[in-house]
Amino acid sequence: MKFAIILITCILLSSCTQFSKRELIHLYNKWEGKKMIFPHDSYFTIYAKDTIKNPFGNSKYKIVSYIDSIGCLSCKLKLAEWKSFIEQLDSVNDVSILMYFHPHNKREVTYLLKKSHFNLPVCIDEKDSLNKLNKFPMFDEFRTFLLDKNNKILAIGNPIHN
């Protein structure tokens, strides 16, 4: 299992190549070991139809990705790349993917999910609760986190925005 953590950490950190090493070290030091706080009213949905309170139980590891809809939403979501990444993770047991979307237009997100056949549960966080509780960095590349079972941050960086 330690190999899996090292692999995921390398993927997450290597995705941040446009930033200087100093910036990466600063961000990593700021976020490493910090506990992520989740809103109590987080509900996950598949295609904005079926609602699930906690679809992942108590996984040993979680990858949490927060995506807002400022700018090009379909460019940020990259749902096909996420599907491919998740398929790669299927060989690693006990890793859950938690995707939080803060859309300006819920219908657009729903449309993009359906169009991409992205049938994994996502949280449509209309109140931006997750971001308000954790005060994420402003760059999209640093809004994806690897967490342990206690929700402590082990790594930061978005493997999809490589």
mmCIF file with all atom_site columns, C-alpha atoms in Angstrom:
data_model
loop_
_atom_site.group_PDB
_atom_site.id
_atom_site.type_symbol
_atom_site.label_atom_id
_atom_site.label_alt_id
_atom_site.label_comp_id
_atom_site.label_asym_id
_atom_site.label_entity_id
_atom_site.label_seq_id
_atom_site.pdbx_PDB_ins_code
_atom_site.Cartn_x
_atom_site.Cartn_y
_atom_site.Cartn_z
_atom_site.occupancy
_atom_site.B_iso_or_equiv
_atom_site.pdbx_formal_charge
_atom_site.auth_seq_id
_atom_site.auth_comp_id
_atom_site.auth_asym_id
_atom_site.auth_atom_id
_atom_site.pdbx_PDB_model_num
ATOM 1   C CA . MET A 1 1   ? 0.000   0.000  0.000   1.00 0.00 ? 1   MET A CA 1
ATOM 2   C CA . LYS A 1 2   ? 2.955   2.357  0.591   1.00 0.00 ? 2   LYS A CA 1
ATOM 3   C CA . PHE A 1 3   ? 3.851   1.946  -3.072  1.00 0.00 ? 3   PHE A CA 1
ATOM 4   C CA . ALA A 1 4   ? 0.369   3.199  -3.972  1.00 0.00 ? 4   ALA A CA 1
ATOM 5   C CA . ILE A 1 5   ? 0.811   6.316  -1.824  1.00 0.00 ? 5   ILE A CA 1
ATOM 6   C CA . ILE A 1 6   ? 4.186   7.054  -3.399  1.00 0.00 ? 6   ILE A CA 1
ATOM 7   C CA . LEU A 1 7   ? 2.761   6.510  -6.887  1.00 0.00 ? 7   LEU A CA 1
ATOM 8   C CA . ILE A 1 8   ? -0.219  8.793  -6.317  1.00 0.00 ? 8   ILE A CA 1
ATOM 9   C CA . THR A 1 9   ? 1.962   11.460 -4.663  1.00 0.00 ? 9   THR A CA 1
ATOM 10  C CA . CYS A 1 10  ? 4.378   11.420 -7.619  1.00 0.00 ? 10  CYS A CA 1
ATOM 11  C CA . ILE A 1 11  ? 1.508   11.734 -10.084 1.00 0.00 ? 11  ILE A CA 1
ATOM 12  C CA . LEU A 1 12  ? -0.021  14.619 -8.156  1.00 0.00 ? 12  LEU A CA 1
ATOM 13  C CA . LEU A 1 13  ? 3.236   16.513 -7.694  1.00 0.00 ? 13  LEU A CA 1
ATOM 14  C CA . SER A 1 14  ? 4.499   15.953 -11.226 1.00 0.00 ? 14  SER A CA 1
ATOM 15  C CA . SER A 1 15  ? 1.345   17.511 -12.609 1.00 0.00 ? 15  SER A CA 1
ATOM 16  C CA . CYS A 1 16  ? 2.461   20.932 -11.403 1.00 0.00 ? 16  CYS A CA 1
ATOM 17  C CA . THR A 1 17  ? 5.344   21.586 -13.780 1.00 0.00 ? 17  THR A CA 1
ATOM 18  C CA . GLN A 1 18  ? 4.585   25.217 -14.681 1.00 0.00 ? 18  GLN A CA 1
ATOM 19  C CA . PHE A 1 19  ? 5.306   26.466 -11.159 1.00 0.00 ? 19  PHE A CA 1
ATOM 20  C CA . SER A 1 20  ? 8.733   26.957 -9.642  1.00 0.00 ? 20  SER A CA 1
ATOM 21  C CA . LYS A 1 21  ? 10.064  24.433 -7.158  1.00 0.00 ? 21  LYS A CA 1
ATOM 22  C CA . ARG A 1 22  ? 10.001  27.135 -4.488  1.00 0.00 ? 22  ARG A CA 1
ATOM 23  C CA . GLU A 1 23  ? 6.272   27.725 -5.069  1.00 0.00 ? 23  GLU A CA 1
ATOM 24  C CA . LEU A 1 24  ? 5.591   23.989 -4.995  1.00 0.00 ? 24  LEU A CA 1
ATOM 25  C CA . ILE A 1 25  ? 7.526   23.506 -1.769  1.00 0.00 ? 25  ILE A CA 1
ATOM 26  C CA . HIS A 1 26  ? 5.703   26.458 -0.165  1.00 0.00 ? 26  HIS A CA 1
ATOM 27  C CA . LEU A 1 27  ? 2.285   25.076 -1.157  1.00 0.00 ? 27  LEU A CA 1
ATOM 28  C CA . TYR A 1 28  ? 3.179   21.575 -0.073  1.00 0.00 ? 28  TYR A CA 1
ATOM 29  C CA . ASN A 1 29  ? 4.441   22.797 3.318   1.00 0.00 ? 29  ASN A CA 1
ATOM 30  C CA . LYS A 1 30  ? 1.322   24.905 3.802   1.00 0.00 ? 30  LYS A CA 1
ATOM 31  C CA . TRP A 1 31  ? -1.098  22.062 3.044   1.00 0.00 ? 31  TRP A CA 1
ATOM 32  C CA . GLU A 1 32  ? 0.732   18.885 4.129   1.00 0.00 ? 32  GLU A CA 1
ATOM 33  C CA . GLY A 1 33  ? -0.798  17.441 7.272   1.00 0.00 ? 33  GLY A CA 1
ATOM 34  C CA . LYS A 1 34  ? -3.632  19.975 7.314   1.00 0.00 ? 34  LYS A CA 1
ATOM 35  C CA . LYS A 1 35  ? -6.997  18.353 7.909   1.00 0.00 ? 35  LYS A CA 1
ATOM 36  C CA . MET A 1 36  ? -9.590  18.924 5.210   1.00 0.00 ? 36  MET A CA 1
ATOM 37  C CA . ILE A 1 37  ? -12.979 19.943 6.527   1.00 0.00 ? 37  ILE A CA 1
ATOM 38  C CA . PHE A 1 38  ? -16.048 18.646 4.712   1.00 0.00 ? 38  PHE A CA 1
ATOM 39  C CA . PRO A 1 39  ? -19.459 20.306 4.802   1.00 0.00 ? 39  PRO A CA 1
ATOM 40  C CA . HIS A 1 40  ? -22.095 18.348 6.688   1.00 0.00 ? 40  HIS A CA 1
ATOM 41  C CA . ASP A 1 41  ? -24.571 18.798 3.871   1.00 0.00 ? 41  ASP A CA 1
ATOM 42  C CA . SER A 1 42  ? -22.470 17.225 1.102   1.00 0.00 ? 42  SER A CA 1
ATOM 43  C CA . TYR A 1 43  ? -24.611 15.067 -1.138  1.00 0.00 ? 43  TYR A CA 1
ATOM 44  C CA . PHE A 1 44  ? -23.254 13.252 -4.150  1.00 0.00 ? 44  PHE A CA 1
ATOM 45  C CA . THR A 1 45  ? -25.228 12.647 -7.277  1.00 0.00 ? 45  THR A CA 1
ATOM 46  C CA . ILE A 1 46  ? -24.993 10.715 -10.509 1.00 0.00 ? 46  ILE A CA 1
ATOM 47  C CA . TYR A 1 47  ? -26.180 12.822 -13.460 1.00 0.00 ? 47  TYR A CA 1
ATOM 48  C CA . ALA A 1 48  ? -27.924 15.129 -10.924 1.00 0.00 ? 48  ALA A CA 1
ATOM 49  C CA . LYS A 1 49  ? -30.595 12.455 -10.411 1.00 0.00 ? 49  LYS A CA 1
ATOM 50  C CA . ASP A 1 50  ? -29.703 9.857  -7.782  1.00 0.00 ? 50  ASP A CA 1
ATOM 51  C CA . THR A 1 51  ? -28.639 11.398 -4.486  1.00 0.00 ? 51  THR A CA 1
ATOM 52  C CA . ILE A 1 52  ? -26.149 9.659  -2.198  1.00 0.00 ? 52  ILE A CA 1
ATOM 53  C CA . LYS A 1 53  ? -25.073 10.980 1.229   1.00 0.00 ? 53  LYS A CA 1
ATOM 54  C CA . ASN A 1 54  ? -21.705 9.210  1.539   1.00 0.00 ? 54  ASN A CA 1
ATOM 55  C CA . PRO A 1 55  ? -20.973 6.897  -1.382  1.00 0.00 ? 55  PRO A CA 1
ATOM 56  C CA . PHE A 1 56  ? -17.404 6.114  -0.313  1.00 0.00 ? 56  PHE A CA 1
ATOM 57  C CA . GLY A 1 57  ? -17.637 5.072  3.307   1.00 0.00 ? 57  GLY A CA 1
ATOM 58  C CA . ASN A 1 58  ? -14.346 5.184  5.164   1.00 0.00 ? 58  ASN A CA 1
ATOM 59  C CA . SER A 1 59  ? -11.743 4.623  2.475   1.00 0.00 ? 59  SER A CA 1
ATOM 60  C CA . LYS A 1 60  ? -8.132  4.476  3.529   1.00 0.00 ? 60  LYS A CA 1
ATOM 61  C CA . TYR A 1 61  ? -7.246  7.195  0.984   1.00 0.00 ? 61  TYR A CA 1
ATOM 62  C CA . LYS A 1 62  ? -9.240  9.849  -0.837  1.00 0.00 ? 62  LYS A CA 1
ATOM 63  C CA . ILE A 1 63  ? -8.481  12.075 -3.760  1.00 0.00 ? 63  ILE A CA 1
ATOM 64  C CA . VAL A 1 64  ? -10.538 15.239 -3.432  1.00 0.00 ? 64  VAL A CA 1
ATOM 65  C CA . SER A 1 65  ? -10.851 17.604 -6.363  1.00 0.00 ? 65  SER A CA 1
ATOM 66  C CA . TYR A 1 66  ? -12.587 20.985 -6.191  1.00 0.00 ? 66  TYR A CA 1
ATOM 67  C CA . ILE A 1 67  ? -13.621 22.623 -9.478  1.00 0.00 ? 67  ILE A CA 1
ATOM 68  C CA . ASP A 1 68  ? -15.331 25.972 -9.807  1.00 0.00 ? 68  ASP A CA 1
ATOM 69  C CA . SER A 1 69  ? -16.936 27.208 -12.999 1.00 0.00 ? 69  SER A CA 1
ATOM 70  C CA . ILE A 1 70  ? -14.973 30.412 -13.484 1.00 0.00 ? 70  ILE A CA 1
ATOM 71  C CA . GLY A 1 71  ? -13.775 30.338 -17.086 1.00 0.00 ? 71  GLY A CA 1
ATOM 72  C CA . CYS A 1 72  ? -14.256 27.392 -19.411 1.00 0.00 ? 72  CYS A CA 1
ATOM 73  C CA . LEU A 1 73  ? -16.013 24.713 -17.365 1.00 0.00 ? 73  LEU A CA 1
ATOM 74  C CA . SER A 1 74  ? -15.538 21.858 -19.825 1.00 0.00 ? 74  SER A CA 1
ATOM 75  C CA . CYS A 1 75  ? -11.827 22.777 -20.055 1.00 0.00 ? 75  CYS A CA 1
ATOM 76  C CA . LYS A 1 76  ? -11.508 22.560 -16.272 1.00 0.00 ? 76  LYS A CA 1
ATOM 77  C CA . LEU A 1 77  ? -13.522 19.384 -15.803 1.00 0.00 ? 77  LEU A CA 1
ATOM 78  C CA . LYS A 1 78  ? -11.633 17.230 -18.329 1.00 0.00 ? 78  LYS A CA 1
ATOM 79  C CA . LEU A 1 79  ? -13.998 14.388 -17.562 1.00 0.00 ? 79  LEU A CA 1
ATOM 80  C CA . ALA A 1 80  ? -12.488 11.985 -20.125 1.00 0.00 ? 80  ALA A CA 1
ATOM 81  C CA . GLU A 1 81  ? -9.065  12.394 -18.492 1.00 0.00 ? 81  GLU A CA 1
ATOM 82  C CA . TRP A 1 82  ? -10.578 11.847 -15.030 1.00 0.00 ? 82  TRP A CA 1
ATOM 83  C CA . LYS A 1 83  ? -12.275 8.655  -16.248 1.00 0.00 ? 83  LYS A CA 1
ATOM 84  C CA . SER A 1 84  ? -8.928  7.389  -17.574 1.00 0.00 ? 84  SER A CA 1
ATOM 85  C CA . PHE A 1 85  ? -7.130  8.323  -14.335 1.00 0.00 ? 85  PHE A CA 1
ATOM 86  C CA . ILE A 1 86  ? -9.798  6.600  -12.246 1.00 0.00 ? 86  ILE A CA 1
ATOM 87  C CA . GLU A 1 87  ? -9.437  3.451  -14.361 1.00 0.00 ? 87  GLU A CA 1
ATOM 88  C CA . GLN A 1 88  ? -5.691  3.495  -13.603 1.00 0.00 ? 88  GLN A CA 1
ATOM 89  C CA . LEU A 1 89  ? -6.480  3.767  -9.891  1.00 0.00 ? 89  LEU A CA 1
ATOM 90  C CA . ASP A 1 90  ? -8.775  0.747  -10.003 1.00 0.00 ? 90  ASP A CA 1
ATOM 91  C CA . SER A 1 91  ? -5.705  -1.409 -9.423  1.00 0.00 ? 91  SER A CA 1
ATOM 92  C CA . VAL A 1 92  ? -5.057  0.465  -6.173  1.00 0.00 ? 92  VAL A CA 1
ATOM 93  C CA . ASN A 1 93  ? -7.522  -0.652 -3.527  1.00 0.00 ? 93  ASN A CA 1
ATOM 94  C CA . ASP A 1 94  ? -9.122  1.629  -0.986  1.00 0.00 ? 94  ASP A CA 1
ATOM 95  C CA . VAL A 1 95  ? -8.839  4.962  -2.862  1.00 0.00 ? 95  VAL A CA 1
ATOM 96  C CA . SER A 1 96  ? -11.975 7.041  -3.303  1.00 0.00 ? 96  SER A CA 1
ATOM 97  C CA . ILE A 1 97  ? -12.428 9.970  -5.650  1.00 0.00 ? 97  ILE A CA 1
ATOM 98  C CA . LEU A 1 98  ? -14.468 12.865 -4.286  1.00 0.00 ? 98  LEU A CA 1
ATOM 99  C CA . MET A 1 99  ? -15.264 15.514 -6.882  1.00 0.00 ? 99  MET A CA 1
ATOM 100 C CA . TYR A 1 100 ? -16.828 18.781 -5.744  1.00 0.00 ? 100 TYR A CA 1
ATOM 101 C CA . PHE A 1 101 ? -18.167 21.138 -8.403  1.00 0.00 ? 101 PHE A CA 1
ATOM 102 C CA . HIS A 1 102 ? -19.119 24.718 -7.627  1.00 0.00 ? 102 HIS A CA 1
ATOM 103 C CA . PRO A 1 103 ? -21.081 25.667 -10.749 1.00 0.00 ? 103 PRO A CA 1
ATOM 104 C CA . HIS A 1 104 ? -22.586 28.969 -11.739 1.00 0.00 ? 104 HIS A CA 1
ATOM 105 C CA . ASN A 1 105 ? -24.917 26.943 -13.942 1.00 0.00 ? 105 ASN A CA 1
ATOM 106 C CA . LYS A 1 106 ? -25.958 23.564 -12.548 1.00 0.00 ? 106 LYS A CA 1
ATOM 107 C CA . ARG A 1 107 ? -27.584 22.586 -15.864 1.00 0.00 ? 107 ARG A CA 1
ATOM 108 C CA . GLU A 1 108 ? -24.284 23.045 -17.699 1.00 0.00 ? 108 GLU A CA 1
ATOM 109 C CA . VAL A 1 109 ? -22.497 20.696 -15.297 1.00 0.00 ? 109 VAL A CA 1
ATOM 110 C CA . THR A 1 110 ? -25.281 18.131 -15.593 1.00 0.00 ? 110 THR A CA 1
ATOM 111 C CA . TYR A 1 111 ? -25.138 18.366 -19.373 1.00 0.00 ? 111 TYR A CA 1
ATOM 112 C CA . LEU A 1 112 ? -21.356 17.903 -19.428 1.00 0.00 ? 112 LEU A CA 1
ATOM 113 C CA . LEU A 1 113 ? -21.573 14.898 -17.084 1.00 0.00 ? 113 LEU A CA 1
ATOM 114 C CA . LYS A 1 114 ? -24.204 13.243 -19.271 1.00 0.00 ? 114 LYS A CA 1
ATOM 115 C CA . LYS A 1 115 ? -22.413 14.090 -22.523 1.00 0.00 ? 115 LYS A CA 1
ATOM 116 C CA . SER A 1 116 ? -19.185 12.546 -21.182 1.00 0.00 ? 116 SER A CA 1
ATOM 117 C CA . HIS A 1 117 ? -21.000 9.502  -19.746 1.00 0.00 ? 117 HIS A CA 1
ATOM 118 C CA . PHE A 1 118 ? -19.365 10.340 -16.413 1.00 0.00 ? 118 PHE A CA 1
ATOM 119 C CA . ASN A 1 119 ? -21.430 8.083  -14.176 1.00 0.00 ? 119 ASN A CA 1
ATOM 120 C CA . LEU A 1 120 ? -19.439 8.428  -10.963 1.00 0.00 ? 120 LEU A CA 1
ATOM 121 C CA . PRO A 1 121 ? -20.923 10.324 -8.029  1.00 0.00 ? 121 PRO A CA 1
ATOM 122 C CA . VAL A 1 122 ? -20.042 14.030 -7.798  1.00 0.00 ? 122 VAL A CA 1
ATOM 123 C CA . CYS A 1 123 ? -21.030 16.728 -5.339  1.00 0.00 ? 123 CYS A CA 1
ATOM 124 C CA . ILE A 1 124 ? -22.607 19.807 -6.869  1.00 0.00 ? 124 ILE A CA 1
ATOM 125 C CA . ASP A 1 125 ? -21.672 22.319 -4.183  1.00 0.00 ? 125 ASP A CA 1
ATOM 126 C CA . GLU A 1 126 ? -23.872 25.290 -5.084  1.00 0.00 ? 126 GLU A CA 1
ATOM 127 C CA . LYS A 1 127 ? -23.025 27.127 -1.848  1.00 0.00 ? 127 LYS A CA 1
ATOM 128 C CA . ASP A 1 128 ? -19.260 26.681 -2.363  1.00 0.00 ? 128 ASP A CA 1
ATOM 129 C CA . SER A 1 129 ? -19.138 25.184 1.128   1.00 0.00 ? 129 SER A CA 1
ATOM 130 C CA . LEU A 1 130 ? -16.019 23.064 0.668   1.00 0.00 ? 130 LEU A CA 1
ATOM 131 C CA . ASN A 1 131 ? -13.963 26.008 -0.554  1.00 0.00 ? 131 ASN A CA 1
ATOM 132 C CA . LYS A 1 132 ? -15.282 28.335 2.150   1.00 0.00 ? 132 LYS A CA 1
ATOM 133 C CA . LEU A 1 133 ? -14.330 25.845 4.862   1.00 0.00 ? 133 LEU A CA 1
ATOM 134 C CA . ASN A 1 134 ? -10.818 25.161 3.510   1.00 0.00 ? 134 ASN A CA 1
ATOM 135 C CA . LYS A 1 135 ? -9.837  28.338 1.593   1.00 0.00 ? 135 LYS A CA 1
ATOM 136 C CA . PHE A 1 136 ? -8.247  26.585 -1.374  1.00 0.00 ? 136 PHE A CA 1
ATOM 137 C CA . PRO A 1 137 ? -5.421  28.104 -3.444  1.00 0.00 ? 137 PRO A CA 1
ATOM 138 C CA . MET A 1 138 ? -6.555  30.221 -6.376  1.00 0.00 ? 138 MET A CA 1
ATOM 139 C CA . PHE A 1 139 ? -4.866  28.052 -9.011  1.00 0.00 ? 139 PHE A CA 1
ATOM 140 C CA . ASP A 1 140 ? -6.866  25.084 -10.318 1.00 0.00 ? 140 ASP A CA 1
ATOM 141 C CA . GLU A 1 141 ? -3.740  22.914 -10.360 1.00 0.00 ? 141 GLU A CA 1
ATOM 142 C CA . PHE A 1 142 ? -3.664  23.051 -6.546  1.00 0.00 ? 142 PHE A CA 1
ATOM 143 C CA . ARG A 1 143 ? -7.253  22.170 -5.765  1.00 0.00 ? 143 ARG A CA 1
ATOM 144 C CA . THR A 1 144 ? -6.804  18.415 -5.839  1.00 0.00 ? 144 THR A CA 1
ATOM 145 C CA . PHE A 1 145 ? -5.598  16.649 -2.712  1.00 0.00 ? 145 PHE A CA 1
ATOM 146 C CA . LEU A 1 146 ? -4.603  13.173 -1.592  1.00 0.00 ? 146 LEU A CA 1
ATOM 147 C CA . LEU A 1 147 ? -6.002  12.538 1.892   1.00 0.00 ? 147 LEU A CA 1
ATOM 148 C CA . ASP A 1 148 ? -5.486  9.767  4.409   1.00 0.00 ? 148 ASP A CA 1
ATOM 149 C CA . LYS A 1 149 ? -8.341  8.047  6.256   1.00 0.00 ? 149 LYS A CA 1
ATOM 150 C CA . ASN A 1 150 ? -8.404  10.896 8.814   1.00 0.00 ? 150 ASN A CA 1
ATOM 151 C CA . ASN A 1 151 ? -8.742  13.500 6.025   1.00 0.00 ? 151 ASN A CA 1
ATOM 152 C CA . LYS A 1 152 ? -5.208  14.805 6.528   1.00 0.00 ? 152 LYS A CA 1
ATOM 153 C CA . ILE A 1 153 ? -3.582  16.075 3.365   1.00 0.00 ? 153 ILE A CA 1
ATOM 154 C CA . LEU A 1 154 ? -0.687  13.936 2.095   1.00 0.00 ? 154 LEU A CA 1
ATOM 155 C CA . ALA A 1 155 ? -0.181  15.596 -1.314  1.00 0.00 ? 155 ALA A CA 1
ATOM 156 C CA . ILE A 1 156 ? -1.492  18.479 -3.427  1.00 0.00 ? 156 ILE A CA 1
ATOM 157 C CA . GLY A 1 157 ? -1.718  18.839 -7.203  1.00 0.00 ? 157 GLY A CA 1
ATOM 158 C CA . ASN A 1 158 ? -4.041  17.908 -10.036 1.00 0.00 ? 158 ASN A CA 1
ATOM 159 C CA . PRO A 1 159 ? -2.870  14.932 -12.128 1.00 0.00 ? 159 PRO A CA 1
ATOM 160 C CA . ILE A 1 160 ? -5.312  15.887 -14.891 1.00 0.00 ? 160 ILE A CA 1
ATOM 161 C CA . HIS A 1 161 ? -3.846  19.374 -15.468 1.00 0.00 ? 161 HIS A CA 1
ATOM 162 C CA . ASN A 1 162 ? -0.422  18.005 -16.385 1.00 0.00 ? 162 ASN A CA 1
#
